[in-house]
Coordinates of C-alpha atoms and ligand atoms in Angstrom, one line a residue:
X27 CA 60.3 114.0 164.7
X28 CA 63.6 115.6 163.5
X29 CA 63.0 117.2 159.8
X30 CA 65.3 116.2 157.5
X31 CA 66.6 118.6 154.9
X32 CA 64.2 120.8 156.2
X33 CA 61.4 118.5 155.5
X34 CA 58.8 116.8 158.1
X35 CA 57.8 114.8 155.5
X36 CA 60.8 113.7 154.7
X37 CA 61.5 112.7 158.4
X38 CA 58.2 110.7 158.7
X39 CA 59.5 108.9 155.0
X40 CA 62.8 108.1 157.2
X41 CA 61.1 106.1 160.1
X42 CA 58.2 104.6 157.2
X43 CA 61.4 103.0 155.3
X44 CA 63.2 101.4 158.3
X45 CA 59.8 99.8 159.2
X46 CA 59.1 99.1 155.1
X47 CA 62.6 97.9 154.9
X48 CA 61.8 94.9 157.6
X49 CA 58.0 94.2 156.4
X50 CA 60.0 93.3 152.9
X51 CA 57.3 95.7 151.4
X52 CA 56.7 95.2 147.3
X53 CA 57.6 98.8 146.1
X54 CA 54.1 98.9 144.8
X55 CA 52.5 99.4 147.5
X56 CA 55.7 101.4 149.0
X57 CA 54.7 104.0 146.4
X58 CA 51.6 104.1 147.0
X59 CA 51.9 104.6 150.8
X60 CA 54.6 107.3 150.7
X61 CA 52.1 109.4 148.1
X62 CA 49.9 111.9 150.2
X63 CA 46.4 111.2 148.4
X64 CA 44.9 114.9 148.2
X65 CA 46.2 117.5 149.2
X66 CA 43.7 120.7 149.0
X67 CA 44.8 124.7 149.2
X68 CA 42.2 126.9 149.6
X69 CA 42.3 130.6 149.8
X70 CA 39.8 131.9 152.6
X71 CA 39.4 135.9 152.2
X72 CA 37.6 137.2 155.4
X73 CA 36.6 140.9 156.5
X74 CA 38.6 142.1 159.8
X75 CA 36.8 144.0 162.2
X76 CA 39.2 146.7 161.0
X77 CA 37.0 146.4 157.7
X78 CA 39.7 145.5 155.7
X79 CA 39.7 142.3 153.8
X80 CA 42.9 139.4 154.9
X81 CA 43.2 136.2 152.9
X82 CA 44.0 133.5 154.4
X83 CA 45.7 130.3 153.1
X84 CA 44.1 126.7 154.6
X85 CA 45.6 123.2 153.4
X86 CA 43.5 120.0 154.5
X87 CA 45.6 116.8 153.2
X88 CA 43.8 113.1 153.3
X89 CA 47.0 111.4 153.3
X90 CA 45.2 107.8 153.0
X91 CA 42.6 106.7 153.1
X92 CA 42.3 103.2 152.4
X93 CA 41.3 102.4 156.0
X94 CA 38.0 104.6 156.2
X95 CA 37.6 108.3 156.2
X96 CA 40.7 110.4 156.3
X97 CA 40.9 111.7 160.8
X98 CA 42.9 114.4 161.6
X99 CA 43.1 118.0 163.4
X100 CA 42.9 121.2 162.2
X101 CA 45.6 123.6 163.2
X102 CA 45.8 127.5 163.2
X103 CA 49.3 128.5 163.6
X104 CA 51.7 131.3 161.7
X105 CA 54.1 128.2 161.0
X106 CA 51.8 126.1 159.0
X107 CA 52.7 124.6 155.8
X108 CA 51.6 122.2 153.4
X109 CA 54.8 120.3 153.8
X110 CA 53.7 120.0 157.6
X111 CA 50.6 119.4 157.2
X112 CA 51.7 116.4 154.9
X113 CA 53.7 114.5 157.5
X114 CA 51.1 114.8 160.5
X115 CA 48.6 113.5 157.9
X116 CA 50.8 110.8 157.1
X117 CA 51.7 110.0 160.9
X118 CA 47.8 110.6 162.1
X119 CA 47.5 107.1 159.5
X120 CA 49.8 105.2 161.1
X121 CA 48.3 106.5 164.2
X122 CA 45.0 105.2 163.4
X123 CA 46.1 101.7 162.2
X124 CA 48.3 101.0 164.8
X125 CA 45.1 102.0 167.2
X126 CA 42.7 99.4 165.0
X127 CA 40.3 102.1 163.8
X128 CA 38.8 102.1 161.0
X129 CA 39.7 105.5 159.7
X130 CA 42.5 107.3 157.3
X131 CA 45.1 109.9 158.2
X132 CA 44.3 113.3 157.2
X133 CA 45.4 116.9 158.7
X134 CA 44.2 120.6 158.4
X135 CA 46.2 123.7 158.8
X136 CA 45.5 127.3 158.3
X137 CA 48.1 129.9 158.0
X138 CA 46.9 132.7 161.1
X139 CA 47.8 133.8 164.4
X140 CA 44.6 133.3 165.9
X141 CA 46.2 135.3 169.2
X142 CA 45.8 138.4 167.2
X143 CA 42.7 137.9 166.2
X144 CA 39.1 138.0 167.7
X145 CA 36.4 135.8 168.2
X146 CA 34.6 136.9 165.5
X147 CA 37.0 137.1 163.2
X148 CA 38.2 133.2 164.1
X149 CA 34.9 132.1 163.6
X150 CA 34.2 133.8 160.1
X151 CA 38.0 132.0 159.3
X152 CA 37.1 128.8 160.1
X153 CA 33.3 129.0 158.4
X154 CA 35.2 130.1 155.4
X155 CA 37.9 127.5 155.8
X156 CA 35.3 124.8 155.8
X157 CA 33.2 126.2 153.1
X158 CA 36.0 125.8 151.0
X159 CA 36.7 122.5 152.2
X160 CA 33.1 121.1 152.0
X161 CA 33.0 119.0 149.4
X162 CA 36.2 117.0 150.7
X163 CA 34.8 116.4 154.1
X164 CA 32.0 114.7 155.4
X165 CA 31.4 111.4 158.3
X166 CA 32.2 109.0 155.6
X167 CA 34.9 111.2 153.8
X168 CA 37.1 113.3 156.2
X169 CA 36.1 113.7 159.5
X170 CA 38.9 116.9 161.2
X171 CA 39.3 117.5 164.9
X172 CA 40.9 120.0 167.4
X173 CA 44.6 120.5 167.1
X174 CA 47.1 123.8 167.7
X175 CA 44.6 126.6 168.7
X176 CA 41.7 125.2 167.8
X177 CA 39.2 123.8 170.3
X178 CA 35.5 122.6 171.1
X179 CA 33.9 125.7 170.2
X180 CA 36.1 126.1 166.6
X181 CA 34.8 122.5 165.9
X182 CA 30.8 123.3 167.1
X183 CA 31.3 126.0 164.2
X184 CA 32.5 123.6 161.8
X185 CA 29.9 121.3 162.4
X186 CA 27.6 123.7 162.1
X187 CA 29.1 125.3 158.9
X188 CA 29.0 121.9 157.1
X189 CA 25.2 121.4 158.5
X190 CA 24.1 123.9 156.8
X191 CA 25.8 123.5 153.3
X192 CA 24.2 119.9 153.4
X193 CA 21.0 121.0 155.0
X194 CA 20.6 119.1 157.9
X195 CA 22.2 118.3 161.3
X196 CA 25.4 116.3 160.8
X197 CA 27.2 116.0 164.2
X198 CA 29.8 113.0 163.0
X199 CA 31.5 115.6 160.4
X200 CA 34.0 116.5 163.6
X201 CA 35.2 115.4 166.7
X202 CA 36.3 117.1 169.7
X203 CA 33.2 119.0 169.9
X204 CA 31.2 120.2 173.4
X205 CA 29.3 117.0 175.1
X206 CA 26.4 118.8 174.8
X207 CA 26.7 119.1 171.1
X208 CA 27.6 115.1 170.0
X209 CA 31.1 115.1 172.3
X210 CA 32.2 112.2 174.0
X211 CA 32.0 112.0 177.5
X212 CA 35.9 110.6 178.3
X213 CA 37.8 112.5 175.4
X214 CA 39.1 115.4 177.4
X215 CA 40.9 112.6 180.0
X216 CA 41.4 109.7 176.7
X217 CA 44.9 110.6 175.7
X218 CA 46.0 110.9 179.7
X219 CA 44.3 107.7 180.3
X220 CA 45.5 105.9 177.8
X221 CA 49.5 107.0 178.7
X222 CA 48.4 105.7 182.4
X223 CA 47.4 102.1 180.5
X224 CA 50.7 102.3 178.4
X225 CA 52.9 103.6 181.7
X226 CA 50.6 100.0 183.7
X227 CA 51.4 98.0 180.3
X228 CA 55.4 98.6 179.9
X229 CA 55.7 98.4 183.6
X230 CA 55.0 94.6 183.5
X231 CA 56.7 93.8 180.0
X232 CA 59.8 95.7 181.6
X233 CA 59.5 93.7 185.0
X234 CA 58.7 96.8 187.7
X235 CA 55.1 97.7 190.0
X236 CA 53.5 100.2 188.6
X237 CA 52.0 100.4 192.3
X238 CA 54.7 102.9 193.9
X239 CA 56.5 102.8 190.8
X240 CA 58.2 106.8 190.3
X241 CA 57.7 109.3 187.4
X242 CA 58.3 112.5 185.9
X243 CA 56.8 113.9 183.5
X244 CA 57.3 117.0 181.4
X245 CA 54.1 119.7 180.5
X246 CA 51.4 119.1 182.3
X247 CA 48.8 120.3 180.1
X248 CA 45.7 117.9 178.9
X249 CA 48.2 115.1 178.6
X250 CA 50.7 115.5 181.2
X251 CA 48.1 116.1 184.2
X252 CA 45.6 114.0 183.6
X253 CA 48.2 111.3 183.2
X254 CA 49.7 112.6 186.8
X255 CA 46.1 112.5 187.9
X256 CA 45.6 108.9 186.8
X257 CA 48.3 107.1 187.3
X258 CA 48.5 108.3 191.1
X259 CA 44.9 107.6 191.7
X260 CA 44.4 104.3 189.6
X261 CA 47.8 102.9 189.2
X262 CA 48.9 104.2 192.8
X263 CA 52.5 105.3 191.3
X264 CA 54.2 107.9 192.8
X265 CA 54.7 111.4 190.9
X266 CA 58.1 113.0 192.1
X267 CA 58.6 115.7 189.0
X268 CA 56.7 117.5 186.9
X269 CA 58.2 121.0 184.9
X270 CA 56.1 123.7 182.1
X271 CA 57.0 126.1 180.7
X272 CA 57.9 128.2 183.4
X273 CA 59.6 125.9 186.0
X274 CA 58.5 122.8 187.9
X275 CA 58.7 121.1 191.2
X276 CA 60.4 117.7 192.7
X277 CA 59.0 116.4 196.1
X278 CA 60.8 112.3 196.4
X279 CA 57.8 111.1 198.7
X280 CA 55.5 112.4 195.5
X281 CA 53.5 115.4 194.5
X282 CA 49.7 115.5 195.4
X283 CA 48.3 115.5 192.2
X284 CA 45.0 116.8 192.4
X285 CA 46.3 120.1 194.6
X286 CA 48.7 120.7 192.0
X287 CA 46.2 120.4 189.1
X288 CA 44.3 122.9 191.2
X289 CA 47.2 125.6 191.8
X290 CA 48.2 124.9 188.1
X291 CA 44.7 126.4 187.0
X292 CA 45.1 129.1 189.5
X293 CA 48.6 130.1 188.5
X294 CA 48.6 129.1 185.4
X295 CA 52.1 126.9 186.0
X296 CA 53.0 124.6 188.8
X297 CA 56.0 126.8 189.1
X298 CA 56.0 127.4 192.9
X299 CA 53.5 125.0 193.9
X300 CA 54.4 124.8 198.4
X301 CA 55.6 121.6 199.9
X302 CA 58.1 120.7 196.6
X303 CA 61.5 121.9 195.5
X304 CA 62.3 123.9 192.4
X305 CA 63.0 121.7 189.2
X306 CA 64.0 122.7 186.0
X307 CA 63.8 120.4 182.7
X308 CA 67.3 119.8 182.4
X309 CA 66.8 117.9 186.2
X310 CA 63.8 116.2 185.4
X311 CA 65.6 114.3 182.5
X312 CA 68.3 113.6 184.9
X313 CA 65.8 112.4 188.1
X314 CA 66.1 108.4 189.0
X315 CA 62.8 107.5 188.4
X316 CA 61.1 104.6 186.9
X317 CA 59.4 106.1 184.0
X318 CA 59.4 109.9 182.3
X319 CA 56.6 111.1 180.2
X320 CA 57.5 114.4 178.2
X321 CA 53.9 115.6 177.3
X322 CA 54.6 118.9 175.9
X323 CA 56.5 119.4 173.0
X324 CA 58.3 117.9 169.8
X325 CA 62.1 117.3 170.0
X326 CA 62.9 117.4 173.3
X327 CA 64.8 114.2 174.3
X328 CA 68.1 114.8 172.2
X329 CA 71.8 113.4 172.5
X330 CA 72.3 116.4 174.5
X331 CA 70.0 115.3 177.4
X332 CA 69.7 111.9 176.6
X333 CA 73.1 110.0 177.7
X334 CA 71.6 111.6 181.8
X335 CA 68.4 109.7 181.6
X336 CA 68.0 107.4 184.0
X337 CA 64.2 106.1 183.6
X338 CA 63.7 102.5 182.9
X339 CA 60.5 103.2 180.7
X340 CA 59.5 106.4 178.2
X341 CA 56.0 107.1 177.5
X342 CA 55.5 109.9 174.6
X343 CA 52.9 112.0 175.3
X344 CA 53.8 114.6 172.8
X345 CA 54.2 113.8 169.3
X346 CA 57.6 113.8 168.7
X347 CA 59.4 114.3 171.4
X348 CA 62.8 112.4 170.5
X349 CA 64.7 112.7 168.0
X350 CA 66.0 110.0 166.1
X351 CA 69.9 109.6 167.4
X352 CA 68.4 109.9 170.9
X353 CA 66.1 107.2 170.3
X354 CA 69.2 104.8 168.9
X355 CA 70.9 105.8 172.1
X356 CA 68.2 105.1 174.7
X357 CA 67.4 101.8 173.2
X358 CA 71.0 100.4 173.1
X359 CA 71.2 101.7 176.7
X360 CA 67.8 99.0 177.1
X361 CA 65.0 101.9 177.8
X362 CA 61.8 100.9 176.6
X363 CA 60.5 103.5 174.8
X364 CA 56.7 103.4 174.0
X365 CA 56.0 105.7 170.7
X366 CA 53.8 108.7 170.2
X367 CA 52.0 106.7 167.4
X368 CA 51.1 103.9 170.6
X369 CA 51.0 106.0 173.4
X370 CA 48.5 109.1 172.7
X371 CA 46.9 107.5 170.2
X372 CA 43.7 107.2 172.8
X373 CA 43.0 110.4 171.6
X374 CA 42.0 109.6 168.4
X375 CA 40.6 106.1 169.9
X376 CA 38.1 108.1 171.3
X377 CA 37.2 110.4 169.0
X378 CA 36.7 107.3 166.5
X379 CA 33.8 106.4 169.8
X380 CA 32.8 110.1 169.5
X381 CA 32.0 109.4 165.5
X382 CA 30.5 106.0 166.3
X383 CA 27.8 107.2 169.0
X384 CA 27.3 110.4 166.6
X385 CA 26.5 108.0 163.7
X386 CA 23.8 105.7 165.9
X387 CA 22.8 108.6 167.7
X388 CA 23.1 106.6 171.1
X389 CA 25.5 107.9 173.9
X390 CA 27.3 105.6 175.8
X391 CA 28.6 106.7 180.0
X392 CA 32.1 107.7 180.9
X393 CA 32.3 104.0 182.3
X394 CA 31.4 102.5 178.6
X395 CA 33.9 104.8 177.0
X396 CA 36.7 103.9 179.7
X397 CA 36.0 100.2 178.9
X398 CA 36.4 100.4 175.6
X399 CA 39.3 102.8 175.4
X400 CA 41.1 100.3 178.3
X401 CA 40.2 96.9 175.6
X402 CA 41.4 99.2 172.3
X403 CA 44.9 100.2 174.3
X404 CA 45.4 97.3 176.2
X405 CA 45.1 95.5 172.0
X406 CA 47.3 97.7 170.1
X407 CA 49.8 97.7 173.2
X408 CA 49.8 93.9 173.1
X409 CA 50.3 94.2 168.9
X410 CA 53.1 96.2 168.8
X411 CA 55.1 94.7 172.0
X412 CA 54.3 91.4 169.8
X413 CA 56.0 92.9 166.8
X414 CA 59.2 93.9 168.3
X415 CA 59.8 90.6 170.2
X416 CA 58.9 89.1 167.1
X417 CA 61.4 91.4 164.3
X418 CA 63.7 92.2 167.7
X419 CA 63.4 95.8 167.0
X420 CA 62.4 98.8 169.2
X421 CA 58.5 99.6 169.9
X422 CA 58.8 102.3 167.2
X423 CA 59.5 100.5 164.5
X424 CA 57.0 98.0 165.7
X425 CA 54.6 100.2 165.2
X426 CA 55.5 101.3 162.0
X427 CA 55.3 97.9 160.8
X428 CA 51.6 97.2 162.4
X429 CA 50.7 100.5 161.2
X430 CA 52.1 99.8 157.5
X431 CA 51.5 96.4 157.0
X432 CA 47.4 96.7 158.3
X433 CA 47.4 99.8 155.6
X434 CA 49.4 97.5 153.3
X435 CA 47.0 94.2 153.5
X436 CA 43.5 96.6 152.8
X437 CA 45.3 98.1 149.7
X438 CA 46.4 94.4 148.1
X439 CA 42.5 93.5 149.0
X440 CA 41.2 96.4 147.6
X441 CA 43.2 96.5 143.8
X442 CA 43.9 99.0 141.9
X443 CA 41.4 100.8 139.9
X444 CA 42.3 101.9 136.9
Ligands
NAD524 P1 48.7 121.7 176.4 O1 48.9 122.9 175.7 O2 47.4 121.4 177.2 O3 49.9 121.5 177.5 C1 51.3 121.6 177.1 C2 52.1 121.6 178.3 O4 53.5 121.7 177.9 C3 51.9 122.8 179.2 O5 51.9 122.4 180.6 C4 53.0 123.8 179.0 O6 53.4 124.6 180.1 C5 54.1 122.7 178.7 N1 55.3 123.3 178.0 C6 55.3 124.2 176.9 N2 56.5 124.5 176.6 C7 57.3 123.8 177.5 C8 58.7 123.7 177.6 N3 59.5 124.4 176.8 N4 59.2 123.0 178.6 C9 58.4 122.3 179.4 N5 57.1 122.3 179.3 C10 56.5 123.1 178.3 O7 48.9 120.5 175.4 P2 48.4 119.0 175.5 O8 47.1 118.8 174.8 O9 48.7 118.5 176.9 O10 49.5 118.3 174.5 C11 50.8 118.0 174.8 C12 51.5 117.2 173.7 O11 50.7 116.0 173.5 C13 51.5 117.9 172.3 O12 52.7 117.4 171.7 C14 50.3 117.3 171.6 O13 50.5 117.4 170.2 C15 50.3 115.9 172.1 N6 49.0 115.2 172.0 C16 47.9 115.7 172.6 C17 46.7 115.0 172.5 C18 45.5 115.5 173.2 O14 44.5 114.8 173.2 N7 45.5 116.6 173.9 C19 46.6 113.9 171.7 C20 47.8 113.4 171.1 C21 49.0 114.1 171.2

């Protein structure tokens, strides 16, 4: 999302009021919604392996959490800031209302550059972090998550921090954890999978067959190759682009998936991948393709690239990745655009099935999770598309307006206490 002023809060306040504006929101509850409900700063000082002492600054912000406990990631990253940290808060509870979950929206950040640090001294930051935090979080209070450079292993540690200040075994403080340690079986594929069901949804709103239907697809990290991976084997389209960081490759009868997922972790790029020709992202935008799915960063569909795209359909992977003016243009031009908020929200879908089986301590197969992630997608799909035929607005603003007015219903129920 493009910041305005300077401030990613203040773009996610943007796309809240043109979605308010249309719900006919009281400005009650307008207030209430645009007000971030904690937002913590703790100091975490931690001994280097050089001996010397660093202090670190963390943030975790429970932007709302009139839903159920506040769910959000926890990122390590130079850039943070609590401004930040504010607006994917805010957009992780729209994320979770527009999925039907019973959770808030909440974020972490801590400011580090975990790439110059070591194992050890990542793991006494984030012990420290969350011993600063303990109080706030908790399975029915704030449950955090992997985000920017952090992982399974930085979660295990923060389950296993918070264990021990409350004195026994608590695996549903955190998602995103190892399998073997409370994870869900399905989370590392969910947000892939549920682009595939998004890519298979939008294909027959829009009126095409998914079945040999083309895509391209920027990044192809978590998101972007498992969604390759599925939507060729499941939804038998036809892949013809991907591009990283580094380059990509175009083949029109279609990429095979799986040997490019394999070269990719060889090579760390599909850059050069035989039997394709060179791509760069500039082409990929450009390619005549059914549907493109940029999966790897923020801002990258803009009114400089836009006007070339000829896909009928966009899937967001990433969060973010058009700006607004692009987003005007597409849709006048008739692209369907499914938002972030919709499209990866699988993720968090399944980390909310990770929480649940945590909490009953029963474990449910691959095939259980995939069934419930396809009935939760396949519902919040149907809400939103619902939404915008029924305001005649674009899918994003639909699902602003599920998103606010679910939020907005709880808090009338709920009252104010005072
Ligand atoms: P990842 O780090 O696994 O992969 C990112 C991919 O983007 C890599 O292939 C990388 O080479 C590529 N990339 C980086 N810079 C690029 C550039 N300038 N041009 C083209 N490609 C570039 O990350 P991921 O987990 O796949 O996440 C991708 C996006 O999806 C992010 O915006 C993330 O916030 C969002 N997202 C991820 C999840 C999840 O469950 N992993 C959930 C929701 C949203």
């Amino acid at each position: 999302m493009a910041a305005t002023n300077g401030s990613i809060f203040g773009a996610m306040l943007q796309e809240f009021d043109g979605a308010a504006r249309i719900l006919n929101l009281e400005p009650g509850i307008w207030k209430i919604l645009t007000h971030p409900k904690r937002q913590i700063t703790v100091s975490c000082p931690i001994q280097m392996d050089n001996g010397e002492i660093e202090v670190f600054t963390g943030y975790r912000v429970q932007y709302n959490i009139t839903l159920g406990p506040a769910k959000g990631g926890i990122r390590y990253h130079p850039g943070v800031t609590l401004d930040e940290v504010t607006a994917l808060a805010a957009w992780m509870t729209w994320k979770c209302a527009v999925a039907h979950i019973p959770f808030g929206g909440g974020k972490g950040g801590v400011i580090c550059d975990p790439t110059k640090m070591s194992k050890r001294e990542i793991e006494a930051l984030t012990r420290r972090y969350v011993a600063e935090i303990v109080d706030a979080i908790g399975p029915e209070k704030d449950v955090p998550a992997p985000d920017v450079n952090t992982n399974a292993q930085i979660m295990a540690w923060v389950m296993d921090t918070y264990s021990m200040h409350v004195g026994h075994t608590t695996t549903s403080v955190v998602t995103g954890k190892p399998v073997e340690l409370g994870g869900s079986l399905g989370r590392r594929e969910a947000t892939g999978r549920g682009l595939m069901i998004a890519t298979r949804e939008s294909a027959r709103h829009v009126g095409f067959d998914i079945k040999g239907a083309t895509v391209a697809i920027q990044g192809f990290g978590n998101v972007g190759s498992v969604s390759a991976d599925l939507l060729m084997r499941e939804a038998g389209a036809i892949i013809v682009g991907v591009v990283d960081w580094k380059g990509g490759v175009f083949n029109a009868k279609g990429l095979d998936v799986p040997k490019l997922i394999e070269y990719a972790q060889q090579h760390h790029t599909v850059d050069g991948f035989p039997g394709a020709d060179p791509l760069n992202c500039e082409n990929l935008f450009k390619l005549d393709v059914d549907v493109l799915i940029p999966a790897a960063l923020e801002n990258q569909i803009t009114m400089d690239n836009a006007p070339a795209i000829r896909a009928k359909v966009i899937i967001e992977g990433a969060n973010g990745p058009t700006t607004p003016d692009a987003n005007r243009h597409l849709h006048d031009r008739g692209v369907f655009i499914v938002p972030d908020i919709l499209a990866n929200s699988s993720g968090v879908t399944t980390s909310y099935f990770e929480w649940v089986q945590d909490r009953y301590g029963y474990f449910w197969t691959e095939k259980e999770v995939n069934e419930r992630l396809e009935a939760k997608m396949c519902e919040a799909f149907g809400a939103v598309l619902q939404t915008s035929l029924k305001y005649k607005v674009d899918m994003r603003t639909a699902a602003y307006i599920v998103a606010i007015n679910r939020v907005a219903i709880v808090t009338r129920m709920r009252g104010m206490y005072a």
